Amino acid sequence: MSESSNALPVVTRFAPSPNGPLHLGHAYSAIVAHDLARESDGAFLLRIEDIDGPRSKPEFADAFRRDLEWLGLEWEEVPAQSTRLDSYDEAANSLLERGLIYPCTCTRKQIAALPMREGKDGVEYPGSCRGQHEDLEPGPDTALRIDIDRAMEQTGELIWTDEELGSVVTDARALGDVVIVRKDLPASYNLAVTLDDAADGVTVVTRGKDLLESTHVHRLLQALLDLPVPHWHHHELVLDEDGEKLAKRRGSPPLSDRREAGEDGLVLAEQVRLRKFDVGN
């Protein structure tokens, strides 16, 4: 497999989930991706990640488009995740047949009670179900986890490139045997985003530094599934007055409130580029 070079033109993407409104952290991420593509006369893609069950609502996706337009961004929209379920099934079945993922019946309560081992990023799932449920079919009570050690033995050493960090040696063990197919959704974030970025021809994946460890897993999946390898650009996070990352679940102020109040989106976009803005508005 050949590593993709950071050659022009650049293709980036912004891939929000329509389970709540966008906030300033989303605006910053979208603007970073948009501007990187525009600097090279490349393409900035919008992909709606709408497989979060009943939490995914089309009205949020419509608001996303209005927000991005208000910020002065231009994009090409690619098919939403809900149109790609067959590709997730095909990839998961391939990994399952090769013995690289395994069924896990642990509930969150059971996992919380397990003796977890320390990893680079806190605690890791200790592989309690590995080899225990080989005859189980994936279903509503069964998630599928990747056997990280077996997968890394198969691929050997892997390298990925970050625009700031340079060449990074992959060590997917930091997060343990992560879930590849969730019990309640067609695919985990890790599997879906890796397949989608490959299908959309993304050459530079832009996202916050909080997802840095996940990139090791994505690089591993790219090798296992024979997918092209982009570069990554892990940008700074937008924090609130308490130093916490902005998040939908924390009720961070929506962009749509500013838009509907008549604020100038082009001015806000420039403030976001300069990181000179008030997160509380």
Short mmCIF file of C-alpha atoms in Angstrom, two decimals:
data_model
loop_
_atom_site.label_atom_id
_atom_site.label_comp_id
_atom_site.label_asym_id
_atom_site.label_seq_id
_atom_site.Cartn_x
_atom_site.Cartn_y
_atom_site.Cartn_z
CA MET A 1 0.00 0.00 0.00
CA SER A 2 1.38 3.38 -0.89
CA GLU A 3 1.23 6.41 1.37
CA SER A 4 -0.63 9.34 -0.23
CA SER A 5 1.49 12.45 -0.51
CA ASN A 6 0.39 15.89 0.55
CA ALA A 7 0.25 16.94 -3.09
CA LEU A 8 -2.12 19.56 -4.47
CA PRO A 9 -5.02 19.79 -4.69
CA VAL A 10 -6.06 19.10 -1.11
CA VAL A 11 -9.44 17.51 -0.33
CA THR A 12 -10.76 18.15 3.18
CA ARG A 13 -14.10 17.55 4.84
CA PHE A 14 -16.36 18.70 7.65
CA ALA A 15 -18.49 15.84 8.95
CA PRO A 16 -20.95 16.87 11.68
CA SER A 17 -23.58 14.63 13.26
CA PRO A 18 -27.13 16.07 13.13
CA ASN A 19 -27.86 15.32 16.78
CA GLY A 20 -27.67 18.91 17.99
CA PRO A 21 -26.75 22.43 16.81
CA LEU A 22 -23.28 23.52 15.76
CA HIS A 23 -21.22 25.69 18.12
CA LEU A 24 -18.04 27.75 17.77
CA GLY A 25 -15.85 24.65 18.03
CA HIS A 26 -17.57 23.28 14.93
CA ALA A 27 -17.15 26.64 13.20
CA TYR A 28 -13.41 26.59 13.88
CA SER A 29 -13.05 23.01 12.63
CA ALA A 30 -15.04 23.75 9.48
CA ILE A 31 -13.08 26.92 8.75
CA VAL A 32 -9.73 25.16 9.21
CA ALA A 33 -10.77 22.45 6.75
CA HIS A 34 -12.30 24.96 4.31
CA ASP A 35 -9.26 27.23 4.27
CA LEU A 36 -6.74 24.40 3.86
CA ALA A 37 -8.61 23.25 0.76
CA ARG A 38 -9.02 26.74 -0.65
CA GLU A 39 -5.31 27.52 -0.22
CA SER A 40 -4.55 24.79 -2.74
CA ASP A 41 -7.59 25.35 -4.97
CA GLY A 42 -8.81 22.02 -3.68
CA ALA A 43 -12.17 20.74 -2.49
CA PHE A 44 -13.97 21.21 0.83
CA LEU A 45 -16.61 18.53 1.42
CA LEU A 46 -19.61 18.43 3.72
CA ARG A 47 -20.64 14.96 4.90
CA ILE A 48 -23.57 14.49 7.27
CA GLU A 49 -22.88 11.67 9.76
CA ASP A 50 -26.50 10.67 10.34
CA ILE A 51 -26.42 7.13 11.75
CA ASP A 52 -26.99 8.10 15.38
CA GLY A 53 -30.44 6.52 15.45
CA PRO A 54 -33.39 8.72 16.47
CA ARG A 55 -30.98 11.43 17.66
CA SER A 56 -30.15 12.22 14.02
CA LYS A 57 -32.60 14.81 12.77
CA PRO A 58 -32.73 16.34 9.28
CA GLU A 59 -33.63 19.76 10.68
CA PHE A 60 -30.21 19.93 12.34
CA ALA A 61 -28.52 19.12 9.01
CA ASP A 62 -30.52 21.91 7.36
CA ALA A 63 -29.37 24.31 10.07
CA PHE A 64 -25.75 23.21 9.52
CA ARG A 65 -25.97 24.27 5.89
CA ARG A 66 -27.41 27.65 6.82
CA ASP A 67 -24.67 28.13 9.44
CA LEU A 68 -21.86 27.31 7.00
CA GLU A 69 -23.32 29.59 4.33
CA TRP A 70 -23.68 32.37 6.92
CA LEU A 71 -19.96 31.96 7.75
CA GLY A 72 -19.13 32.46 4.07
CA LEU A 73 -17.97 28.89 3.41
CA GLU A 74 -18.46 27.06 0.12
CA TRP A 75 -18.58 23.29 -0.09
CA GLU A 76 -19.50 20.23 -2.08
CA GLU A 77 -21.89 17.91 -0.26
CA VAL A 78 -21.23 14.18 -0.49
CA PRO A 79 -23.63 11.33 0.39
CA ALA A 80 -24.62 11.07 4.04
CA GLN A 81 -23.57 8.12 6.18
CA SER A 82 -27.07 6.65 6.11
CA THR A 83 -26.52 5.85 2.41
CA ARG A 84 -23.31 3.90 3.12
CA LEU A 85 -24.46 1.12 5.44
CA ASP A 86 -23.58 -1.66 2.98
CA SER A 87 -19.94 -0.56 2.95
CA TYR A 88 -19.80 -0.73 6.75
CA ASP A 89 -21.30 -4.24 6.74
CA GLU A 90 -18.87 -5.42 4.07
CA ALA A 91 -15.83 -4.12 5.93
CA ALA A 92 -16.97 -5.53 9.29
CA ASN A 93 -17.68 -8.94 7.76
CA SER A 94 -14.23 -8.97 6.18
CA LEU A 95 -12.56 -8.25 9.52
CA LEU A 96 -14.76 -10.81 11.30
CA GLU A 97 -13.96 -13.56 8.79
CA ARG A 98 -10.26 -12.89 9.26
CA GLY A 99 -10.53 -13.17 13.03
CA LEU A 100 -9.56 -9.55 13.59
CA ILE A 101 -12.71 -8.50 15.42
CA TYR A 102 -14.71 -10.43 17.99
CA PRO A 103 -18.19 -10.32 19.56
CA CYS A 104 -18.51 -8.54 22.89
CA THR A 105 -21.62 -8.86 25.04
CA CYS A 106 -20.41 -6.66 27.90
CA THR A 107 -22.78 -3.93 29.02
CA ARG A 108 -21.50 -0.54 30.14
CA LYS A 109 -22.20 -1.53 33.74
CA GLN A 110 -20.22 -4.75 33.36
CA ILE A 111 -17.32 -2.93 31.70
CA ALA A 112 -17.24 -0.39 34.53
CA ALA A 113 -16.87 -3.29 37.00
CA LEU A 114 -14.02 -4.96 35.10
CA PRO A 115 -10.41 -4.68 36.27
CA MET A 116 -9.24 -2.24 33.63
CA ARG A 117 -5.59 -1.82 32.69
CA GLU A 118 -3.89 1.54 32.39
CA GLY A 119 -3.11 2.80 28.88
CA LYS A 120 -1.77 5.96 27.30
CA ASP A 121 -5.24 7.47 27.25
CA GLY A 122 -6.57 6.39 30.64
CA VAL A 123 -8.00 2.86 30.98
CA GLU A 124 -8.39 0.21 28.31
CA TYR A 125 -11.00 -2.51 27.84
CA PRO A 126 -9.05 -5.63 28.92
CA GLY A 127 -10.37 -7.94 26.18
CA SER A 128 -12.65 -9.92 28.50
CA CYS A 129 -14.81 -11.23 25.64
CA ARG A 130 -11.91 -12.07 23.35
CA GLY A 131 -12.26 -15.75 22.39
CA GLN A 132 -15.35 -16.22 24.55
CA HIS A 133 -18.21 -15.80 22.07
CA GLU A 134 -16.82 -16.97 18.72
CA ASP A 135 -20.11 -18.58 17.69
CA LEU A 136 -22.22 -15.51 18.44
CA GLU A 137 -23.73 -13.60 15.55
CA PRO A 138 -23.55 -9.78 15.71
CA GLY A 139 -26.86 -8.40 16.95
CA PRO A 140 -28.60 -5.89 19.20
CA ASP A 141 -26.93 -7.39 22.29
CA THR A 142 -23.51 -7.86 20.72
CA ALA A 143 -20.90 -5.30 19.76
CA LEU A 144 -17.81 -6.11 17.68
CA ARG A 145 -14.38 -5.14 19.01
CA ILE A 146 -11.06 -5.20 17.21
CA ASP A 147 -8.34 -7.49 18.50
CA ILE A 148 -5.67 -4.80 18.51
CA ASP A 149 -2.71 -7.07 19.24
CA ARG A 150 -3.61 -9.55 16.48
CA ALA A 151 -4.32 -6.74 14.00
CA MET A 152 -1.01 -5.00 14.69
CA GLU A 153 0.86 -8.28 14.33
CA GLN A 154 -0.70 -8.68 10.90
CA THR A 155 0.13 -5.20 9.63
CA GLY A 156 3.56 -4.69 11.13
CA GLU A 157 4.84 -1.16 11.72
CA LEU A 158 2.69 1.60 10.25
CA ILE A 159 3.40 5.30 9.87
CA TRP A 160 1.01 8.21 9.57
CA THR A 161 1.79 11.88 8.98
CA ASP A 162 0.45 14.88 10.84
CA GLU A 163 0.95 18.41 9.49
CA GLU A 164 2.38 19.51 12.86
CA LEU A 165 3.82 16.35 14.41
CA GLY A 166 5.40 14.95 11.25
CA SER A 167 5.78 11.16 10.93
CA VAL A 168 4.15 9.18 13.72
CA VAL A 169 4.57 5.45 14.41
CA THR A 170 1.18 3.82 14.88
CA ASP A 171 0.38 2.35 18.28
CA ALA A 172 -3.32 1.56 18.37
CA ARG A 173 -2.96 -0.13 21.76
CA ALA A 174 -3.49 3.22 23.46
CA LEU A 175 -7.26 2.79 23.34
CA GLY A 176 -7.39 -1.00 23.72
CA ASP A 177 -9.79 -3.23 21.78
CA VAL A 178 -12.11 -0.46 20.62
CA VAL A 179 -15.63 -1.10 19.34
CA ILE A 180 -15.87 -1.37 15.55
CA VAL A 181 -19.61 -2.10 15.30
CA ARG A 182 -21.82 -0.83 18.09
CA LYS A 183 -24.79 -2.70 19.51
CA ASP A 184 -27.16 0.15 18.70
CA LEU A 185 -25.71 1.60 15.49
CA PRO A 186 -24.59 0.24 12.08
CA ALA A 187 -20.95 1.12 12.75
CA SER A 188 -18.73 2.86 15.26
CA TYR A 189 -17.22 6.27 14.55
CA ASN A 190 -13.85 4.60 14.02
CA LEU A 191 -15.02 2.30 11.22
CA ALA A 192 -17.45 4.67 9.52
CA VAL A 193 -15.19 7.71 9.36
CA THR A 194 -12.25 5.66 8.04
CA LEU A 195 -14.31 4.14 5.23
CA ASP A 196 -16.07 7.41 4.41
CA ASP A 197 -12.87 9.45 4.15
CA ALA A 198 -11.45 6.86 1.75
CA ALA A 199 -14.63 6.77 -0.34
CA ASP A 200 -14.73 10.58 -0.55
CA GLY A 201 -11.09 10.92 -1.59
CA VAL A 202 -10.11 12.99 1.45
CA THR A 203 -6.39 13.76 1.38
CA VAL A 204 -6.09 15.79 4.60
CA VAL A 205 -8.23 14.83 7.60
CA THR A 206 -8.74 17.86 9.84
CA ARG A 207 -10.02 17.45 13.38
CA GLY A 208 -9.32 18.43 16.97
CA LYS A 209 -6.34 17.24 18.95
CA ASP A 210 -8.69 15.37 21.26
CA LEU A 211 -9.01 12.74 18.50
CA LEU A 212 -5.26 12.25 18.11
CA GLU A 213 -5.27 8.80 19.72
CA SER A 214 -8.13 7.66 17.47
CA THR A 215 -5.94 8.30 14.44
CA HIS A 216 -3.76 5.32 15.40
CA VAL A 217 -6.83 3.07 15.14
CA HIS A 218 -7.86 4.63 11.82
CA ARG A 219 -4.40 4.10 10.36
CA LEU A 220 -4.57 0.46 11.43
CA LEU A 221 -8.00 0.02 9.81
CA GLN A 222 -6.71 1.59 6.59
CA ALA A 223 -3.96 -1.03 6.44
CA LEU A 224 -6.32 -3.91 7.25
CA LEU A 225 -8.89 -2.81 4.67
CA ASP A 226 -6.38 -1.75 1.99
CA LEU A 227 -7.53 1.88 1.97
CA PRO A 228 -5.62 4.98 0.83
CA VAL A 229 -3.77 6.88 3.55
CA PRO A 230 -4.37 10.63 3.92
CA HIS A 231 -2.41 13.14 5.94
CA TRP A 232 -3.85 14.51 9.17
CA HIS A 233 -4.11 18.01 10.59
CA HIS A 234 -5.02 17.95 14.30
CA HIS A 235 -5.96 21.48 15.26
CA GLU A 236 -6.32 23.25 18.60
CA LEU A 237 -9.61 23.00 20.47
CA VAL A 238 -11.98 25.85 21.25
CA LEU A 239 -12.42 26.04 25.03
CA ASP A 240 -15.00 27.76 27.17
CA GLU A 241 -14.30 30.11 30.09
CA ASP A 242 -13.74 27.09 32.35
CA GLY A 243 -11.14 25.61 30.01
CA GLU A 244 -13.49 22.86 28.86
CA LYS A 245 -13.92 21.82 25.24
CA LEU A 246 -17.11 23.14 23.66
CA ALA A 247 -19.60 20.31 23.21
CA LYS A 248 -23.24 19.75 22.31
CA ARG A 249 -23.77 17.64 25.42
CA ARG A 250 -22.57 20.53 27.60
CA GLY A 251 -25.02 22.94 26.02
CA SER A 252 -22.41 25.12 24.32
CA PRO A 253 -24.11 28.17 22.71
CA PRO A 254 -25.36 27.35 19.19
CA LEU A 255 -24.13 29.17 16.11
CA SER A 256 -27.74 29.38 14.98
CA ASP A 257 -28.53 31.70 17.91
CA ARG A 258 -25.94 34.18 16.65
CA ARG A 259 -27.14 33.81 13.07
CA GLU A 260 -30.78 34.32 13.97
CA ALA A 261 -29.89 37.31 16.15
CA GLY A 262 -28.52 39.06 13.06
CA GLU A 263 -24.80 38.82 13.83
CA ASP A 264 -22.52 39.17 10.80
CA GLY A 265 -21.29 35.65 10.01
CA LEU A 266 -18.42 36.86 7.83
CA VAL A 267 -17.08 38.98 10.67
CA LEU A 268 -17.41 36.07 13.10
CA ALA A 269 -15.59 33.78 10.66
CA GLU A 270 -12.62 36.16 10.59
CA GLN A 271 -12.64 36.34 14.39
CA VAL A 272 -12.65 32.55 14.51
CA ARG A 273 -9.69 32.40 12.13
CA LEU A 274 -7.80 34.74 14.46
CA ARG A 275 -9.16 32.94 17.54
CA LYS A 276 -10.44 36.28 18.86
CA PHE A 277 -14.05 35.67 19.81
CA ASP A 278 -16.32 35.35 22.84
CA VAL A 279 -17.47 31.76 23.34
CA GLY A 280 -20.23 32.87 25.68
CA ASN A 281 -22.25 34.83 23.14
#
